[in-house]
Coordinates of C-alpha atoms in Angstrom, one line a residue:
M244 CA -14.4 39.6 83.6
D245 CA -12.4 40.1 80.4
S246 CA -13.5 39.0 77.0
Q247 CA -11.4 35.9 76.9
T248 CA -12.8 34.7 80.2
S249 CA -16.3 35.4 78.9
Q250 CA -15.8 33.4 75.8
A251 CA -14.3 30.5 77.7
S252 CA -17.3 30.3 80.0
Q253 CA -19.8 29.9 77.1
P254 CA -20.7 26.3 76.3
S255 CA -19.0 24.9 73.2
P256 CA -21.3 23.9 70.3
S257 CA -22.3 20.2 70.3
P258 CA -20.5 18.1 67.7
Q259 CA -22.5 17.5 64.6
P260 CA -23.0 14.0 63.3
P261 CA -21.0 13.1 60.1
H262 CA -22.9 13.0 56.8
T263 CA -22.5 10.5 54.0
F264 CA -22.3 11.3 50.3
Q265 CA -25.5 10.7 48.3
V266 CA -24.9 9.0 44.9
D267 CA -27.1 9.5 41.9
L268 CA -26.6 6.1 40.3
R269 CA -28.1 7.1 37.0
G270 CA -25.8 10.1 36.8
L271 CA -22.8 7.9 37.8
V272 CA -23.7 5.4 35.0
D273 CA -23.9 8.3 32.5
L274 CA -20.5 9.4 33.7
L275 CA -19.0 5.9 33.3
S276 CA -20.5 5.4 29.8
H277 CA -19.5 8.7 28.4
H278 CA -16.2 9.5 30.2
L279 CA -14.6 6.4 31.9
Y280 CA -15.2 3.7 29.4
S281 CA -14.6 4.0 25.6
S282 CA -17.4 1.7 24.7
P283 CA -20.4 -0.2 26.2
K284 CA -18.6 -3.5 25.3
V285 CA -16.5 -3.2 28.5
Y286 CA -19.5 -4.5 30.5
L287 CA -18.6 -8.1 29.3
R288 CA -15.0 -7.7 30.4
E289 CA -16.2 -6.7 33.8
L290 CA -18.4 -9.8 34.0
L291 CA -15.6 -12.1 32.9
Q292 CA -13.2 -10.3 35.2
N293 CA -15.5 -10.8 38.3
A294 CA -16.0 -14.4 37.4
V295 CA -12.3 -15.2 36.9
D296 CA -11.4 -13.3 40.1
A297 CA -14.0 -15.3 42.0
V298 CA -12.5 -18.6 40.7
T299 CA -9.0 -17.4 41.6
A300 CA -10.2 -16.6 45.1
R301 CA -11.8 -20.0 45.6
R302 CA -8.7 -21.8 44.3
A303 CA -6.6 -19.9 46.8
D304 CA -8.5 -21.9 49.5
E305 CA -9.3 -25.0 47.4
P306 CA -6.6 -25.7 44.8
D307 CA -8.7 -28.5 43.2
A308 CA -11.9 -26.5 43.0
P309 CA -13.6 -26.4 39.6
A310 CA -12.7 -23.5 37.4
R311 CA -15.5 -22.9 35.0
V312 CA -17.2 -19.8 33.6
R313 CA -20.2 -20.1 31.3
L314 CA -22.1 -17.4 29.4
Y315 CA -25.6 -17.8 27.9
A316 CA -27.2 -15.1 25.8
E317 CA -30.8 -15.2 24.6
G318 CA -33.7 -12.8 24.0
G319 CA -32.1 -9.6 25.2
A320 CA -30.8 -11.2 28.4
L321 CA -27.5 -12.6 29.5
R322 CA -26.6 -15.1 32.2
V323 CA -23.0 -15.6 33.5
E324 CA -22.2 -18.5 35.8
D325 CA -19.0 -19.2 37.6
T326 CA -17.7 -21.8 40.1
G327 CA -16.0 -19.1 42.2
V328 CA -15.8 -18.3 45.8
G329 CA -19.4 -16.9 46.0
L330 CA -20.9 -14.5 48.6
T331 CA -22.9 -14.6 51.8
E332 CA -25.7 -12.2 52.6
A333 CA -23.3 -10.0 54.6
D334 CA -20.8 -10.0 51.6
V335 CA -23.6 -8.8 49.3
H336 CA -24.5 -5.9 51.5
S337 CA -20.9 -5.0 52.1
L338 CA -19.5 -5.5 48.6
L339 CA -22.2 -5.4 45.8
A340 CA -24.1 -2.4 47.3
T341 CA -21.1 -0.2 48.1
I342 CA -19.7 1.7 45.2
G343 CA -15.9 1.8 45.2
R344 CA -15.4 -1.2 47.5
S345 CA -13.7 -4.2 45.9
S346 CA -14.1 -7.8 47.0
K347 CA -10.3 -8.0 46.5
R348 CA -10.1 -5.9 49.7
A349 CA -12.1 -8.5 51.7
E350 CA -10.5 -10.1 54.7
G351 CA -8.1 -12.9 53.8
L352 CA -7.7 -11.9 50.2
E353 CA -5.5 -8.8 50.5
E354 CA -2.3 -10.9 50.5
A355 CA -3.4 -12.6 47.2
R356 CA -4.5 -9.4 45.6
S357 CA -1.9 -9.4 42.9
D358 CA -3.6 -12.5 41.4
F359 CA -6.8 -10.6 40.7
L360 CA -7.7 -8.6 37.6
G361 CA -10.0 -6.0 39.1
Q362 CA -8.8 -3.8 42.0
F363 CA -11.0 -0.7 41.8
G364 CA -14.4 -1.7 43.2
I365 CA -16.4 -0.6 40.2
G366 CA -17.3 -4.2 39.2
L367 CA -21.0 -4.8 38.4
L368 CA -21.7 -1.1 38.2
A369 CA -20.4 -1.1 34.6
C370 CA -23.1 -3.4 33.6
F371 CA -25.7 -0.7 34.0
V372 CA -24.2 0.8 30.9
V373 CA -26.2 -1.8 28.9
A374 CA -28.6 -3.2 31.5
E375 CA -31.6 -1.7 33.3
R376 CA -31.6 -4.5 35.9
I377 CA -29.0 -6.8 37.4
R378 CA -29.8 -10.0 39.4
V379 CA -27.1 -11.9 41.2
V380 CA -27.6 -15.3 42.8
S381 CA -24.6 -16.5 44.8
R382 CA -23.5 -19.1 47.3
S383 CA -20.4 -18.9 49.4
A384 CA -17.7 -21.6 49.3
R385 CA -16.1 -20.3 52.5
T386 CA -19.3 -20.5 54.6
P387 CA -20.8 -23.9 53.5
G388 CA -23.8 -23.5 55.8
A389 CA -24.8 -20.2 54.4
P390 CA -27.9 -20.3 52.2
P391 CA -27.9 -18.9 48.6
V392 CA -28.5 -15.2 48.4
E393 CA -30.2 -13.0 45.7
W394 CA -29.3 -9.4 45.1
T395 CA -31.4 -7.5 42.6
A396 CA -30.5 -3.9 41.6
S397 CA -32.1 -1.4 39.2
D398 CA -30.4 1.6 37.5
D399 CA -32.4 4.0 39.7
G400 CA -30.1 3.1 42.6
S401 CA -32.5 0.7 44.5
Y402 CA -31.7 -2.9 45.4
T403 CA -33.2 -5.8 47.3
V404 CA -31.6 -8.7 49.0
R405 CA -33.2 -12.0 50.1
T406 CA -32.0 -15.5 50.9
L407 CA -33.1 -18.5 48.7
P408 CA -33.7 -22.2 49.3
D409 CA -30.7 -24.4 48.9
A410 CA -32.2 -25.9 45.8
E411 CA -31.9 -22.6 44.0
R412 CA -28.1 -22.9 44.0
P413 CA -26.8 -26.2 45.5
E414 CA -23.2 -25.6 44.6
P415 CA -20.9 -22.7 45.5
G416 CA -20.5 -19.9 42.9
T417 CA -22.3 -17.0 41.4
T418 CA -24.7 -16.4 38.6
V419 CA -25.3 -12.9 37.1
H420 CA -28.5 -12.1 35.1
L421 CA -28.7 -9.0 33.0
V422 CA -31.7 -7.6 31.2
A423 CA -30.9 -5.1 28.4
R424 CA -32.0 -1.5 28.7
A425 CA -33.8 0.1 25.8
G426 CA -31.6 0.6 22.8
A427 CA -28.8 -1.7 24.2
A428 CA -30.2 -5.1 23.2
E429 CA -27.5 -5.6 20.5
W430 CA -24.8 -5.7 23.2
L431 CA -26.5 -8.8 24.7
A432 CA -27.1 -10.6 21.4
P433 CA -25.6 -14.1 21.2
G434 CA -23.2 -13.3 18.4
R435 CA -22.0 -10.1 20.0
V436 CA -21.5 -11.8 23.3
A437 CA -19.5 -14.6 21.7
E438 CA -17.3 -12.1 19.8
L439 CA -16.6 -10.0 22.8
A440 CA -15.9 -13.0 25.0
R441 CA -13.3 -14.3 22.5
D442 CA -11.7 -10.9 22.2
F443 CA -11.4 -10.2 25.9
G444 CA -10.9 -13.7 27.2
S445 CA -8.9 -15.8 24.7
L446 CA -5.9 -16.0 27.0
L447 CA -7.7 -16.5 30.3
P448 CA -6.4 -19.5 32.4
Y449 CA -9.7 -21.1 33.1
D450 CA -12.4 -23.0 31.1
V451 CA -14.6 -20.1 29.7
R452 CA -17.4 -20.9 27.2
V453 CA -20.2 -19.1 25.5
G454 CA -22.8 -21.9 25.5
D455 CA -20.9 -24.9 24.2
E456 CA -18.3 -22.8 22.3
A457 CA -14.8 -22.5 23.9
V458 CA -13.6 -18.9 24.4
T459 CA -10.0 -19.6 25.6
D460 CA -7.3 -20.6 23.1
L461 CA -4.3 -21.7 25.1
P462 CA -1.4 -21.7 25.1
A463 CA -0.8 -18.3 23.5
P464 CA 0.5 -18.5 19.9
W465 CA 4.0 -17.3 21.1
D466 CA 4.1 -20.0 23.8
R467 CA 3.1 -23.0 21.6
P468 CA 5.5 -25.7 20.5
Y469 CA 6.2 -25.8 16.8
P470 CA 8.2 -28.3 14.6
G471 CA 10.8 -25.7 13.8
P472 CA 11.6 -22.0 13.4
A473 CA 10.0 -21.8 9.9
A474 CA 6.7 -23.3 11.1
R475 CA 6.7 -21.0 14.1
R476 CA 7.3 -18.0 11.8
V477 CA 4.4 -19.0 9.5
A478 CA 2.0 -19.6 12.5
L479 CA 2.9 -16.2 14.1
A480 CA 2.5 -14.5 10.7
R481 CA -1.0 -16.0 10.4
H482 CA -1.8 -14.8 14.0
C483 CA -0.6 -11.3 13.1
H484 CA -2.8 -11.2 10.0
D485 CA -5.8 -12.3 12.0
L486 CA -5.1 -9.8 14.8
F487 CA -3.8 -6.7 13.0
G488 CA -4.7 -7.3 9.3
F489 CA -1.2 -7.4 7.9
T490 CA 1.6 -10.0 7.2
P491 CA 4.7 -9.0 9.1
L492 CA 8.2 -8.6 7.7
D493 CA 9.5 -10.5 10.8
T494 CA 8.6 -11.3 14.4
I495 CA 10.4 -10.4 17.6
D496 CA 10.1 -12.4 20.8
L497 CA 9.3 -10.1 23.8
S498 CA 9.7 -12.5 26.7
V499 CA 10.9 -10.7 29.8
P500 CA 10.4 -13.2 32.7
L501 CA 11.6 -10.8 35.4
A502 CA 8.9 -8.3 34.4
G503 CA 6.2 -10.9 33.9
I504 CA 6.0 -10.2 30.1
R505 CA 5.3 -12.7 27.4
G506 CA 4.5 -11.8 23.9
V507 CA 5.7 -10.9 20.4
A508 CA 6.3 -7.8 18.3
Y509 CA 5.3 -7.9 14.6
V510 CA 7.4 -5.8 12.2
L511 CA 5.2 -3.7 9.9
P512 CA 5.5 -4.5 6.1
S513 CA 5.3 -0.8 5.1
A514 CA 6.7 2.5 6.3
V515 CA 4.8 4.6 8.8
S516 CA 5.3 8.1 10.1
P517 CA 7.3 8.5 13.3
A518 CA 4.5 10.7 14.5
Q519 CA 1.9 8.0 14.2
R520 CA 1.2 6.5 17.6
A521 CA 1.2 2.7 17.5
G522 CA -1.6 0.8 19.2
H523 CA -0.5 -2.4 21.0
R524 CA -2.7 -5.2 22.4
V525 CA -2.0 -5.8 26.1
H526 CA -3.5 -8.6 28.2
L527 CA -3.4 -8.4 32.0
K528 CA -3.3 -11.9 33.5
G529 CA -4.9 -13.2 30.3
M530 CA -7.7 -10.6 30.1
L531 CA -7.5 -8.1 27.2
L532 CA -6.8 -4.7 28.8
T533 CA -6.5 -2.5 25.7
E534 CA -5.9 -2.6 22.0
R535 CA -4.4 0.9 21.9
A536 CA -1.6 0.9 24.4
E537 CA 0.6 3.7 23.1
Q538 CA 3.3 4.1 25.9
L539 CA 4.4 0.4 25.9
L540 CA 7.5 0.8 23.6
P541 CA 10.1 3.6 23.2
D542 CA 9.1 6.2 20.6
W543 CA 11.7 5.0 18.1
A544 CA 10.1 1.6 17.9
F545 CA 7.2 2.8 15.8
F546 CA 7.8 0.1 13.2
V547 CA 6.3 -2.7 15.2
R548 CA 2.9 -3.7 16.7
C549 CA 2.9 -5.8 19.8
V550 CA 0.6 -8.2 21.5
L551 CA 1.6 -9.4 25.0
D552 CA 0.4 -10.7 28.3
T553 CA 1.6 -9.3 31.6
D554 CA 1.0 -9.7 35.3
S555 CA 3.2 -6.8 36.5
L556 CA 1.7 -3.7 34.9
R557 CA -1.0 -1.6 36.5
P558 CA -4.2 -0.7 34.7
T559 CA -5.9 2.7 35.0
A560 CA -9.3 2.9 36.7
S561 CA -11.1 2.3 33.4
R562 CA -8.9 -0.8 32.9
E563 CA -8.4 0.3 29.3
A564 CA -4.9 1.8 29.5
L565 CA -1.7 1.3 31.4
Y566 CA -0.8 3.4 34.5
E567 CA 2.4 5.4 33.9
D568 CA 4.8 4.4 36.7
E569 CA 8.3 3.1 37.3
T570 CA 7.3 -0.4 36.4
L571 CA 6.0 0.6 33.0
A572 CA 9.1 2.7 32.4
G573 CA 11.2 -0.4 33.2
V574 CA 9.2 -2.6 31.0
R575 CA 9.4 -0.1 28.1
E576 CA 13.2 -0.1 28.4
A577 CA 13.4 -3.9 28.6
L578 CA 11.2 -4.3 25.5
G579 CA 13.3 -1.7 23.7
E580 CA 16.4 -3.8 24.5
R581 CA 14.7 -6.9 22.9
I582 CA 14.1 -5.0 19.7
R583 CA 17.6 -3.5 19.8
A584 CA 19.1 -7.0 20.2
W585 CA 17.0 -8.3 17.3
L586 CA 18.4 -5.5 15.1
T587 CA 22.0 -6.3 16.2
G588 CA 21.4 -10.0 15.5
L589 CA 20.3 -9.2 12.0
A590 CA 23.3 -7.1 11.4
A591 CA 25.6 -9.8 12.6
G592 CA 24.0 -12.9 11.0
D593 CA 21.3 -12.1 8.4
P594 CA 22.3 -9.0 6.3
E595 CA 19.7 -9.8 3.6
R596 CA 16.8 -9.6 6.1
L597 CA 18.3 -6.5 7.6
A598 CA 18.6 -4.9 4.2
A599 CA 14.9 -5.7 3.5
F600 CA 13.9 -4.3 6.9
L601 CA 16.0 -1.1 6.4
S602 CA 14.6 -0.5 2.9
V603 CA 11.2 0.1 4.7
H604 CA 12.0 1.2 8.2
H605 CA 15.4 3.0 8.1
L606 CA 13.8 6.0 9.8
G607 CA 13.1 4.1 13.0
V608 CA 16.6 2.8 13.2
K609 CA 18.0 6.3 12.6
S610 CA 15.9 7.6 15.4
L611 CA 17.3 4.9 17.7
A612 CA 20.9 5.5 16.5
R613 CA 20.7 9.2 17.4
H614 CA 20.8 8.3 21.1
D615 CA 22.5 5.0 21.0
R616 CA 26.1 5.2 19.8
E617 CA 26.6 1.5 19.8
M618 CA 23.6 1.1 17.5
L619 CA 25.0 3.8 15.2
R620 CA 28.3 2.0 15.1
T621 CA 26.6 -1.3 14.3
M622 CA 24.4 0.2 11.6
L623 CA 27.1 2.4 9.9
P624 CA 27.5 -0.1 7.0
W625 CA 23.8 -0.4 6.5
L626 CA 21.8 2.8 7.0
P627 CA 21.2 4.5 3.6
F628 CA 21.8 8.2 3.0
E629 CA 21.4 10.4 -0.1
T630 CA 24.8 11.7 -1.2
T631 CA 26.4 13.2 -4.3
D632 CA 27.9 9.7 -4.9
G633 CA 24.4 8.1 -4.9
R634 CA 22.6 6.3 -2.1
L635 CA 25.4 5.0 0.3
S636 CA 25.9 4.1 3.9
L637 CA 27.9 6.5 6.1
E638 CA 30.7 4.0 6.4
E639 CA 31.1 3.7 2.6
F640 CA 30.9 7.4 2.1
A641 CA 33.5 8.2 4.8
Q642 CA 35.9 5.7 3.2
R643 CA 35.6 7.6 -0.1
H644 CA 36.0 11.2 1.2
T645 CA 38.6 12.6 3.6
V646 CA 36.0 15.3 4.6
V647 CA 32.4 14.4 5.0
H648 CA 30.4 17.5 3.9
F649 CA 26.7 17.8 4.6
T650 CA 23.9 20.2 4.1
R651 CA 21.1 20.8 6.7
T652 CA 18.3 21.1 4.2
V653 CA 17.2 19.3 1.1
E654 CA 17.1 22.7 -0.8
E655 CA 20.7 23.4 0.0
F656 CA 21.7 19.9 -1.2
R657 CA 19.9 20.3 -4.5
Q658 CA 21.6 23.7 -5.0
V659 CA 25.2 22.4 -4.5
A660 CA 25.0 18.7 -5.4
P661 CA 25.7 18.9 -9.2
I662 CA 28.6 21.5 -8.8
A663 CA 30.1 19.9 -5.7
S664 CA 30.2 16.5 -7.4
A665 CA 31.9 18.0 -10.4
Q666 CA 34.5 19.6 -8.2
G667 CA 35.1 16.3 -6.3
I668 CA 33.4 17.4 -3.1
G669 CA 31.4 14.7 -1.4
V670 CA 28.2 15.9 0.1
I671 CA 25.5 14.2 2.2
N672 CA 21.9 15.4 2.2
G673 CA 21.2 16.0 5.8
G674 CA 17.8 17.6 5.2
Y675 CA 15.8 14.4 5.9
T676 CA 14.7 13.4 9.4
Y677 CA 17.6 12.6 11.8
D678 CA 20.2 12.6 9.0
S679 CA 22.2 15.7 9.9
E680 CA 22.3 14.6 13.6
L681 CA 23.7 11.3 12.6
V682 CA 26.3 12.7 10.3
Q683 CA 27.5 15.1 13.0
A684 CA 27.7 12.1 15.4
L685 CA 29.9 10.2 13.0
P686 CA 33.3 11.2 14.6
S687 CA 32.1 9.8 17.9
V688 CA 31.9 6.3 16.5
R689 CA 34.5 6.6 13.7
P690 CA 37.5 8.4 15.2
G691 CA 39.5 10.5 12.8
T692 CA 36.5 11.3 10.5
V693 CA 36.2 15.0 9.7
V694 CA 32.7 16.4 9.3
A695 CA 31.9 19.8 7.9
E696 CA 28.7 21.6 7.0
L697 CA 28.7 22.8 3.4
D698 CA 27.3 26.3 2.8
A699 CA 27.2 28.7 -0.1
E700 CA 30.5 30.3 0.9
T701 CA 32.3 27.0 0.8
V702 CA 30.9 26.0 -2.6
T703 CA 31.8 29.4 -4.1
A704 CA 35.4 29.1 -2.7
H705 CA 35.8 25.8 -4.5
L706 CA 34.9 27.4 -7.9
D707 CA 37.7 28.7 -10.1
A708 CA 38.0 32.5 -10.3
V709 CA 37.9 34.1 -13.8
D710 CA 41.0 35.9 -15.0
P711 CA 40.9 39.5 -13.7
A712 CA 41.4 41.0 -17.2
E713 CA 38.5 39.0 -18.6
E714 CA 36.2 39.9 -15.7
L715 CA 37.1 43.6 -16.1
A716 CA 36.2 43.4 -19.8
L717 CA 32.8 42.0 -18.8
S718 CA 32.1 44.7 -16.1
G719 CA 29.3 46.3 -18.2
F720 CA 27.6 42.9 -18.6
L721 CA 27.9 42.2 -14.9
A722 CA 26.6 45.6 -13.9
A723 CA 23.5 45.2 -16.1
A724 CA 22.8 41.8 -14.6
R725 CA 23.3 43.0 -11.1
A726 CA 21.1 46.0 -11.6
R727 CA 18.3 43.7 -12.8
L728 CA 18.6 41.1 -10.0
D729 CA 19.3 43.6 -7.1
P730 CA 15.6 44.1 -6.3
L731 CA 15.3 40.3 -5.8
G732 CA 18.0 40.4 -3.1
C733 CA 20.5 38.5 -5.3
D734 CA 24.1 39.4 -6.3
V735 CA 25.8 38.2 -9.5
V736 CA 29.3 36.7 -9.6
L737 CA 31.3 35.2 -12.4
R738 CA 33.2 31.9 -11.9
A739 CA 34.5 29.1 -14.1
F740 CA 33.4 25.6 -13.1
H741 CA 32.3 22.2 -14.3
P742 CA 30.1 20.8 -15.6
L743 CA 30.0 23.1 -18.6
S744 CA 26.3 22.4 -19.2
V745 CA 25.4 24.3 -16.1
S746 CA 25.0 27.9 -17.1
A747 CA 24.2 29.4 -13.6
L748 CA 24.1 28.3 -10.0
H749 CA 21.8 29.9 -7.4
L750 CA 23.4 29.8 -4.0
D751 CA 22.1 31.0 -0.6
D752 CA 22.1 29.9 3.0
R753 CA 19.6 30.0 5.9
D754 CA 20.7 33.5 6.9
A755 CA 20.2 34.8 3.3
R756 CA 16.8 33.1 3.1
H757 CA 15.8 34.6 6.5
E758 CA 16.8 38.1 5.4
Q759 CA 14.9 37.7 2.1
A760 CA 11.8 36.6 3.9
R761 CA 12.1 39.6 6.2
A762 CA 12.5 42.0 3.3
D763 CA 9.5 40.4 1.5
A764 CA 7.4 40.9 4.6
E765 CA 8.6 44.5 5.0
A766 CA 7.6 45.3 1.5
Q767 CA 4.1 44.1 2.0
A768 CA 3.6 45.5 5.5
D769 CA 2.0 48.8 6.6
D770 CA 4.2 51.7 7.7
L771 CA 4.3 50.7 11.4
W772 CA 5.0 47.1 10.8
A773 CA 7.5 47.9 8.0
G774 CA 9.4 50.1 10.5
I775 CA 9.6 47.3 13.0
L776 CA 10.8 44.8 10.3
G777 CA 13.2 47.4 9.0
S778 CA 14.8 47.6 12.4
L779 CA 15.5 43.9 12.3
R780 CA 17.5 44.2 9.1
G781 CA 20.7 42.3 9.5
S782 CA 24.0 42.0 7.7
A783 CA 23.3 38.5 6.5
P784 CA 24.9 37.6 3.1
R785 CA 22.6 37.9 0.1
A786 CA 21.8 35.1 -2.3
R787 CA 24.0 34.9 -5.3
L788 CA 23.7 33.9 -8.9
V789 CA 27.0 32.3 -9.9
L790 CA 27.4 32.5 -13.7
N791 CA 29.5 29.9 -15.4
H792 CA 32.1 31.6 -17.6
L793 CA 32.8 28.3 -19.3
N794 CA 29.2 27.9 -20.5
P795 CA 28.8 28.8 -24.2
L796 CA 25.4 30.4 -23.5
V797 CA 26.8 32.7 -20.8
R798 CA 29.6 33.7 -23.1
R799 CA 27.1 34.7 -25.8
I800 CA 24.9 36.6 -23.4
S801 CA 27.9 38.5 -22.0
A802 CA 28.7 39.7 -25.6
L803 CA 25.3 41.3 -26.1
P804 CA 25.4 45.1 -26.6
D805 CA 21.9 45.9 -25.3
P806 CA 21.8 46.4 -21.4
E807 CA 18.0 45.8 -21.4
L808 CA 18.4 42.5 -23.2
I809 CA 21.3 41.5 -20.9
G810 CA 18.9 42.2 -17.9
T811 CA 16.2 40.0 -19.4
A812 CA 18.7 37.2 -20.1
A813 CA 20.0 37.5 -16.5
E814 CA 16.5 37.1 -15.2
S815 CA 16.0 34.0 -17.4
L816 CA 19.3 32.5 -16.0
Y817 CA 18.1 33.3 -12.5
G818 CA 14.8 31.5 -13.0
Q819 CA 16.4 28.5 -14.6
A820 CA 18.9 28.2 -11.7
L821 CA 16.0 28.3 -9.2
L822 CA 14.2 25.5 -11.2
M823 CA 17.4 23.4 -11.3
A824 CA 17.7 23.7 -7.5
Q825 CA 14.0 22.6 -7.2
R826 CA 13.4 25.6 -5.0
P827 CA 9.9 26.8 -4.3
L828 CA 9.1 29.9 -6.3
R829 CA 7.9 33.1 -4.6
P830 CA 5.3 35.2 -6.3
A831 CA 8.1 37.6 -7.3
D832 CA 10.1 34.7 -8.8
S833 CA 7.1 33.5 -10.8
A834 CA 6.4 37.0 -12.1
L835 CA 10.1 37.3 -13.1
L836 CA 10.0 34.1 -15.1
N837 CA 6.9 35.2 -16.9
R838 CA 8.4 38.6 -17.6
A839 CA 11.7 37.2 -18.9
F840 CA 9.9 34.7 -21.1
I841 CA 7.7 37.3 -22.7
G842 CA 10.7 39.7 -23.0
L843 CA 12.8 37.1 -24.9
L844 CA 9.8 36.3 -27.2
E845 CA 9.3 40.0 -28.0
W846 CA 13.1 40.4 -28.7
A847 CA 13.1 37.3 -30.9
T848 CA 10.0 38.3 -32.9
H849 CA 11.2 41.9 -33.1
S850 CA 14.5 40.7 -34.5
E851 CA 12.7 38.6 -37.1
D852 CA 10.6 41.6 -38.1
G853 CA 13.7 43.7 -38.5
R854 CA 15.3 41.2 -40.7
A855 CA 12.2 40.9 -42.7

């Protein structure tokens, strides 16, 4: 008999019975409180959510059924009563004692599941974050003959179930009793319960009260009727101040019926960084889901804070954030369109309000205009830019200049702005966020516009050359100045330009600065690293100090007979040109300025001593 036959004749092992997972409830509660939920306060949202869902389920069968939720807090305990669908004893065993199973999956409710807030089956488990014991008394509205049932659970994972006399709960519905765990009594205090209930449940569609105090405040502020637009604006501004702590510049309606979105965006009264993530308040079917929804709006809309109610977006398992899916992406795009339409409307019909808005939030509109050519075209007469002609819009600047020059950095603009303006060259400072991108996009929305980057070579080319004979006569002066500035990686050239008050102009470009940074690093590196940096040496143009031959001071310096004094004066002109361009000074530049200042003082005092 071969081996295969021998193996086939042996009896196969008997199948092993399946095993079930064992859950450490205390460990799971610790996981929930430290990793799933941001704060113990969510326990109250879970209680409200279960109560509201129970009422919704009952009304699916009985449209006229009472819709009440009542909360009573006293002495470190909390009682929550609802007139919802209730539970039978079988429901209690199946639903309350099984982690991860939601009553929204129960037979007959699946088709109505979109009407419920909770869909993850965590439910009462979250209450163990603040309570050591949970007691539930419930009577089913679907099985009228079923007696009331009591389910009592402890945080050690044990629970008991028993039926009660009819008198214990004569009407359908559910009552949840919580007893605070050690150190968590503050979360069940009457004031805290009322505060949390108002925060979570102000837009719930049913009658929710803490004691005798109403929690719900309907209709929502953006849905209420007002005598007129001005009254509505005042009321919403008050709502914004109460909710977010600021009075908005304006309000934007965010109603998107097809996406089940109703709400409002409030425009911030002061500028914020584009990198700052905005926190928006999102209600899901009336229940507050989160105060920190960050992915609700496009990134460019960082100048608004939103509050809205939705019935289409999906929550994450913790129900404290929105699930990123195609629906959320579509809602984000739709809300962005609402804000875009508001901006377009201001441009067309209310330029004063638009100007007030742009004076604070032009950065957000520029961010939008980078990707939206129609928005750029609309905002051309309004978006402000720093230019050599002052603060102007792109449209006005392009009307003044046949060629729209721009620099990519603020430093380059400060270098060339005084000289370019005197030469009749219009320059836009493209060094601020988004500005260079928008200037380069100008021809796409304004056909025929010529845009050119302005660099050191272009500026130098626009300066008048000095007569060759005069420059030759000053060759000794130029040689002494070049020798002194050569170690700094700077050439010296002589030109004639206006304004006459500018004695020298320091010009470089990004390539020159990169080469200078490489040379500085090479000088400070050890032999191995210096060799590596030396191999990277490029042929980039060096910075240049352009001396103004029309300036009286430069003329007097060029006539000095002492090469050493000429070198000291050249260093002084170099330092002054750096300061005029508002360039950050390197240690070598600071040392040069100090050396030149001391050298000029010594020369001046020496001259005085000689005359004495």
